Amino acid sequence: MKEIGFFEKYLTVWVILCIAVGIGIGAIFGENMGYLSSLEIAHVNIPVAVLIWLMIYPMMVQVDFNSLKQIGKNSRGLGLTVVVNWLVKPFTMAFFAWLFFDKLYSAWLSPEQADAYLAGAILLGAAPCTAMVFVWSYLSNGDPNYTLVQVSVNDLILLVAFVPLVQVLLGITDFQIPYDVLVTSIVVFVFIPLLAGYLTNRLLIQKKGANWLKTNFLPKLKLLSIFALLTTLVLLFAFQGEQILAQPQHILLIAIPLTLQTYLIFFLSWGAGRYLKLPYRVCAPASMIGASNFFELAVAVAIALFGLSSGAALATVVGVLIEVPIMLSLVQLAKRWAY
């Protein structure tokens, strides 16, 4: 029986613990936390940039662009993934965020809070999953080769589509979005780790072999990624602690539209996959990649654009909080519907 790794299985628990630890640190050090917030270059916070880079780089080492040679074998599945990820998901997320934060929650949120949470949700919607989809595909008995191809294609599209898509969608808020900060973010948090990961992958396979990379190097690198993720979350909640303690119900308010969006994208992708007569082992990962989010990138860009203590950053972190339990429920659903 396939099982999710210990860390991934209890990710929601780790996030909750990070909330508690982060809030405690924020309460103890108070205004002294401002020093970390001031360490910036080109609007990118240096400590957070280092931590998030250490999160993203290990994911990129897994990507093998040689898999793109197989792109013609599952063109319908890849076509579905591209359409849902880039032409549907960002816009449905923006719609749900607008509907809930601007309209349905107007009695509980100020216009400034609504715009901040809307911006965070948009950043999540514009960043389809890169790493965790390998886990969801494995657990749902998806085709690993297809999963690798779709992740490779997704990463290449991400390089060129993320910035203009976010620029357009964030234009519906009252925020002035600096284009240069968006470009800097995609270079720092996607292009550089993607290039570094690709070069590492090629070099280690040539010198040690693909099996050594998979069984020795990647597990050790994963520990670094886990440490970086947890440290980033603690740092975020150290800055967010005062807001969370004052308005803890906002976590639930943010989680509702993010949850609805996740299930909608899965059901839409699954239904389209069945209509296109995709094999189950392709349909499952094709449905998972859009439902899941590249939350590491969304968190990084939210911090770069709006700051560590912003509502946008909080919204992206709520995306981390709810991701695992929701995606595990979808894995079980996919296995029950297997054909």
Coordinates of C-alpha atoms in Angstrom, one line a residue:
M1 CA 0.0 0.0 0.0
K2 CA 1.4 3.4 -1.0
E3 CA 1.8 5.9 1.8
I4 CA 2.6 9.6 1.8
G5 CA 5.9 10.6 3.5
F6 CA 5.8 11.4 7.2
F7 CA 6.5 15.1 6.7
E8 CA 4.0 15.5 3.9
K9 CA 1.3 13.5 5.7
Y10 CA 1.4 15.8 8.7
L11 CA 2.1 19.1 6.9
T12 CA -1.0 20.7 8.3
V13 CA 0.2 19.8 11.8
W14 CA 3.6 21.3 11.2
V15 CA 2.0 24.5 9.9
I16 CA -0.2 24.7 13.1
L17 CA 2.9 24.2 15.2
C18 CA 4.7 26.9 13.2
I19 CA 1.8 29.3 13.8
A20 CA 2.2 28.7 17.6
V21 CA 6.0 29.1 17.6
G22 CA 6.0 32.0 15.2
I23 CA 3.3 33.9 17.2
G24 CA 5.4 33.2 20.4
I25 CA 8.5 34.6 18.8
G26 CA 6.7 37.6 17.6
A27 CA 5.3 38.3 21.0
I28 CA 8.7 37.9 22.7
F29 CA 10.8 40.0 20.3
G30 CA 8.1 42.4 19.2
E31 CA 9.5 45.5 17.4
N32 CA 12.9 43.8 17.0
M33 CA 11.4 41.7 14.3
G34 CA 11.4 44.8 12.1
Y35 CA 15.1 44.5 11.5
L36 CA 14.6 41.3 9.6
S37 CA 11.9 42.9 7.6
S38 CA 14.3 45.7 6.6
L39 CA 16.9 43.4 5.0
E40 CA 15.8 43.9 1.4
I41 CA 17.3 44.1 -2.1
A42 CA 15.0 45.2 -4.9
H43 CA 12.0 44.7 -2.6
V44 CA 13.0 41.0 -2.0
N45 CA 13.5 40.2 1.7
I46 CA 17.0 38.5 1.9
P47 CA 16.3 36.0 4.8
V48 CA 13.1 34.9 3.2
A49 CA 14.6 34.7 -0.3
V50 CA 17.3 32.4 0.9
L51 CA 14.9 30.2 2.8
I52 CA 12.4 30.0 -0.1
W53 CA 15.2 29.4 -2.6
L54 CA 16.3 26.4 -0.4
M55 CA 12.7 25.2 -0.6
I56 CA 12.3 25.5 -4.4
Y57 CA 15.8 24.3 -5.5
P58 CA 15.3 20.7 -4.3
M59 CA 12.1 20.5 -6.2
M60 CA 13.7 21.7 -9.4
V61 CA 16.5 19.0 -9.2
Q62 CA 13.7 16.4 -9.7
V63 CA 12.7 18.0 -13.1
D64 CA 14.3 16.2 -16.1
F65 CA 13.8 18.2 -19.2
N66 CA 14.8 15.2 -21.3
S67 CA 11.3 14.0 -20.5
L68 CA 10.0 16.6 -23.0
K69 CA 11.0 14.2 -25.7
Q70 CA 7.9 12.2 -24.7
I71 CA 5.6 15.2 -25.1
G72 CA 3.8 13.8 -28.1
K73 CA 2.8 10.6 -26.3
N74 CA 0.2 12.3 -24.1
S75 CA -0.6 15.4 -26.0
R76 CA -4.3 15.4 -24.9
G77 CA -3.4 15.2 -21.3
L78 CA -0.8 17.9 -21.6
G79 CA -3.3 20.1 -23.5
L80 CA -5.8 19.7 -20.7
T81 CA -3.2 20.6 -18.1
V82 CA -2.1 23.7 -20.0
V83 CA -5.7 24.9 -20.6
V84 CA -6.8 24.4 -17.0
N85 CA -3.6 25.6 -15.3
W86 CA -3.2 28.8 -17.3
L87 CA -6.6 29.7 -19.0
V88 CA -9.1 28.5 -16.3
K89 CA -7.6 28.2 -12.8
P90 CA -6.2 31.7 -12.3
F91 CA -9.5 33.3 -13.4
T92 CA -11.7 31.0 -11.3
M93 CA -9.5 31.7 -8.3
A94 CA -9.8 35.5 -8.9
F95 CA -13.6 35.1 -9.2
F96 CA -14.0 33.2 -6.0
A97 CA -11.7 35.6 -4.1
W98 CA -13.6 38.6 -5.5
L99 CA -16.9 37.0 -4.6
F100 CA -16.0 36.1 -1.1
F101 CA -13.6 38.8 0.0
D102 CA -15.2 41.8 -1.7
K103 CA -18.9 40.8 -1.6
L104 CA -19.9 38.1 0.8
Y105 CA -17.4 39.1 3.5
S106 CA -17.9 42.8 3.2
A107 CA -19.5 43.0 6.7
W108 CA -16.4 41.4 8.3
L109 CA -13.5 42.7 6.2
S110 CA -12.3 46.2 5.6
P111 CA -11.7 47.1 1.9
E112 CA -7.9 47.0 2.6
Q113 CA -8.1 43.5 4.1
A114 CA -10.3 42.3 1.3
D115 CA -7.9 43.5 -1.3
A116 CA -4.9 42.0 0.5
Y117 CA -6.5 38.6 0.8
L118 CA -7.7 38.8 -2.8
A119 CA -4.1 39.5 -3.9
G120 CA -2.8 36.5 -2.0
A121 CA -5.4 34.2 -3.5
I122 CA -4.6 35.4 -7.0
L123 CA -0.9 34.6 -6.5
L124 CA -1.9 31.1 -5.4
G125 CA -4.2 30.7 -8.4
A126 CA -1.5 31.8 -10.9
A127 CA 1.0 29.2 -9.5
P128 CA 0.0 25.6 -10.3
C129 CA 1.8 22.9 -8.5
T130 CA 5.4 21.9 -9.3
A131 CA 6.6 19.6 -6.5
M132 CA 3.8 18.1 -4.5
V133 CA 2.0 16.8 -7.6
F134 CA 4.7 14.1 -7.7
V135 CA 3.4 12.9 -4.3
W136 CA -0.3 13.1 -5.3
S137 CA 0.4 11.3 -8.6
Y138 CA 2.3 8.5 -6.8
L139 CA -0.5 8.1 -4.2
S140 CA -3.2 7.9 -6.8
N141 CA -1.3 5.5 -9.0
G142 CA -0.7 8.0 -11.7
D143 CA 1.8 7.6 -14.6
P144 CA 5.2 8.9 -13.2
N145 CA 6.6 9.5 -16.7
Y146 CA 3.5 11.6 -17.7
T147 CA 3.7 13.5 -14.3
L148 CA 7.3 14.4 -15.0
V149 CA 6.5 15.6 -18.5
Q150 CA 3.6 17.8 -17.3
V151 CA 5.7 19.3 -14.5
S152 CA 8.5 20.1 -17.0
V153 CA 6.1 21.7 -19.4
N154 CA 4.4 23.6 -16.5
D155 CA 7.7 25.0 -15.3
L156 CA 8.6 26.3 -18.7
I157 CA 5.2 28.0 -19.1
L158 CA 5.6 29.4 -15.6
L159 CA 8.7 31.3 -16.6
V160 CA 6.9 33.3 -19.2
A161 CA 3.2 33.3 -18.1
F162 CA 3.3 34.0 -14.4
V163 CA 4.4 37.7 -14.5
P164 CA 1.9 39.0 -17.1
L165 CA -0.9 36.9 -15.7
V166 CA -0.4 38.2 -12.1
Q167 CA 0.0 41.7 -13.4
V168 CA -3.4 41.5 -15.2
L169 CA -5.3 39.8 -12.3
L170 CA -3.8 42.0 -9.6
G171 CA -5.0 45.0 -11.6
I172 CA -8.5 44.4 -10.3
T173 CA -7.3 45.3 -6.8
D174 CA -6.4 48.8 -5.5
F175 CA -2.7 47.8 -5.3
Q176 CA -0.1 49.4 -7.6
I177 CA 1.9 46.4 -8.8
P178 CA 5.5 47.1 -9.6
Y179 CA 6.4 45.1 -12.7
D180 CA 10.1 45.1 -11.9
V181 CA 9.4 43.4 -8.5
L182 CA 7.3 40.7 -10.3
V183 CA 10.1 40.1 -12.8
T184 CA 12.7 40.0 -10.1
S185 CA 10.7 37.4 -8.1
I186 CA 10.3 35.1 -11.1
V187 CA 14.0 35.3 -11.8
V188 CA 15.0 34.7 -8.2
F189 CA 12.4 32.1 -7.3
V190 CA 11.9 30.2 -10.5
F191 CA 14.5 30.8 -13.2
I192 CA 17.7 30.6 -11.0
P193 CA 16.6 27.5 -9.0
L194 CA 15.2 25.9 -12.2
L195 CA 18.6 26.4 -14.0
A196 CA 20.6 25.3 -10.9
G197 CA 18.3 22.2 -10.4
Y198 CA 18.6 21.2 -14.1
L199 CA 22.4 21.5 -14.0
T200 CA 22.6 19.6 -10.8
N201 CA 20.4 16.9 -12.2
R202 CA 22.5 16.5 -15.4
L203 CA 25.8 16.6 -13.6
L204 CA 24.9 14.0 -10.9
I205 CA 23.3 11.6 -13.3
Q206 CA 26.4 11.7 -15.5
K207 CA 28.7 11.2 -12.5
K208 CA 26.7 9.0 -10.1
G209 CA 23.7 7.7 -12.1
A210 CA 20.0 8.3 -11.9
N211 CA 19.4 5.7 -9.2
W212 CA 22.0 7.4 -6.9
L213 CA 20.4 10.7 -7.5
K214 CA 16.9 9.4 -6.6
T215 CA 17.9 7.2 -3.6
N216 CA 20.8 9.1 -2.0
F217 CA 20.9 12.8 -3.0
L218 CA 17.3 13.8 -3.2
P219 CA 16.3 12.4 0.2
K220 CA 19.1 14.4 1.8
L221 CA 18.1 17.5 -0.2
K222 CA 14.5 17.0 1.0
L223 CA 15.6 17.5 4.6
L224 CA 17.0 20.9 3.6
S225 CA 13.8 21.8 1.9
I226 CA 11.7 20.8 4.9
F227 CA 13.9 22.9 7.3
A228 CA 13.6 25.9 5.0
L229 CA 9.8 25.6 4.7
L230 CA 9.2 25.3 8.4
T231 CA 11.6 28.2 9.2
T232 CA 9.9 30.4 6.6
L233 CA 6.5 29.7 8.2
V234 CA 7.8 30.5 11.7
L235 CA 9.2 33.8 10.4
L236 CA 5.9 34.6 8.6
F237 CA 3.8 33.9 11.7
A238 CA 6.2 35.9 13.9
F239 CA 5.2 38.9 11.7
Q240 CA 1.6 37.9 11.4
G241 CA 1.0 36.9 15.0
E242 CA -0.6 40.2 16.2
Q243 CA -3.1 40.1 13.3
I244 CA -3.9 36.4 13.9
L245 CA -4.5 36.8 17.6
A246 CA -6.7 39.9 17.0
Q247 CA -8.8 38.2 14.2
P248 CA -8.3 34.4 14.2
Q249 CA -11.5 34.0 12.3
H250 CA -9.8 35.4 9.2
I251 CA -8.0 32.0 8.8
L252 CA -11.4 30.4 8.2
L253 CA -12.6 33.2 6.0
I254 CA -9.6 32.8 3.7
A255 CA -9.8 29.0 3.7
I256 CA -13.3 28.8 2.4
P257 CA -12.8 30.2 -1.1
L258 CA -9.4 28.5 -1.5
T259 CA -11.1 25.1 -0.6
L260 CA -13.9 25.6 -3.1
Q261 CA -11.4 26.6 -5.8
T262 CA -9.4 23.4 -5.2
Y263 CA -12.4 21.1 -5.5
L264 CA -13.8 22.9 -8.5
I265 CA -10.5 22.6 -10.5
F266 CA -10.2 19.0 -9.7
F267 CA -13.7 18.1 -10.7
L268 CA -13.5 20.2 -13.9
S269 CA -10.2 18.6 -14.9
W270 CA -11.4 15.1 -14.1
G271 CA -14.6 15.6 -16.1
A272 CA -12.7 17.0 -19.0
G273 CA -10.2 14.1 -18.8
R274 CA -13.0 11.6 -18.9
Y275 CA -14.6 13.4 -21.9
L276 CA -11.2 13.3 -23.7
K277 CA -11.0 9.6 -22.9
L278 CA -7.6 10.0 -21.1
P279 CA -6.3 6.8 -19.4
Y280 CA -6.8 6.9 -15.7
R281 CA -3.1 7.1 -15.0
V282 CA -2.9 10.3 -17.0
C283 CA -6.2 11.7 -15.9
A284 CA -5.4 11.5 -12.2
P285 CA -2.1 13.6 -12.3
A286 CA -3.6 15.9 -14.9
S287 CA -6.4 16.7 -12.4
M288 CA -4.0 17.0 -9.4
I289 CA -1.6 19.5 -10.8
G290 CA -4.1 22.3 -11.2
A291 CA -5.9 21.6 -8.0
S292 CA -2.7 21.8 -6.0
N293 CA -0.6 25.0 -5.8
F294 CA 3.1 26.1 -6.0
F295 CA 2.6 27.7 -2.7
E296 CA 6.3 28.3 -2.2
L297 CA 6.4 30.7 -5.1
A298 CA 3.1 32.4 -4.1
V299 CA 4.4 33.0 -0.6
A300 CA 7.7 34.4 -1.9
V301 CA 6.0 36.8 -4.4
A302 CA 3.4 37.9 -1.8
I303 CA 6.3 38.9 0.6
A304 CA 8.2 40.6 -2.2
L305 CA 5.2 42.6 -3.3
F306 CA 3.3 43.3 -0.1
G307 CA 5.7 42.6 2.8
L308 CA 6.1 39.9 5.5
S309 CA 3.2 41.2 7.7
S310 CA 0.7 41.6 4.8
G311 CA -2.7 40.0 4.4
A312 CA -1.6 38.7 1.0
A313 CA 1.2 36.8 2.6
L314 CA -1.2 35.4 5.2
A315 CA -3.6 34.3 2.5
T316 CA -0.8 32.3 0.7
V317 CA 0.2 30.6 4.0
V318 CA -3.4 29.5 4.6
G319 CA -3.0 27.8 1.2
V320 CA -0.2 25.8 2.7
L321 CA -2.4 25.0 5.8
I322 CA -5.3 23.5 3.9
E323 CA -3.4 21.9 1.0
V324 CA -2.5 18.4 2.3
P325 CA -5.9 17.4 3.9
I326 CA -7.8 18.6 0.8
M327 CA -5.4 16.9 -1.7
L328 CA -5.4 13.7 0.3
S329 CA -9.2 13.6 0.0
L330 CA -8.9 14.1 -3.7
V331 CA -6.4 11.3 -4.0
Q332 CA -8.9 9.0 -2.3
L333 CA -11.6 10.2 -4.6
A334 CA -9.5 9.5 -7.7
K335 CA -8.7 6.0 -6.5
R336 CA -12.3 5.3 -5.8
W337 CA -13.2 6.5 -9.3
A338 CA -10.3 4.7 -11.0
Y339 CA -11.2 3.1 -14.3

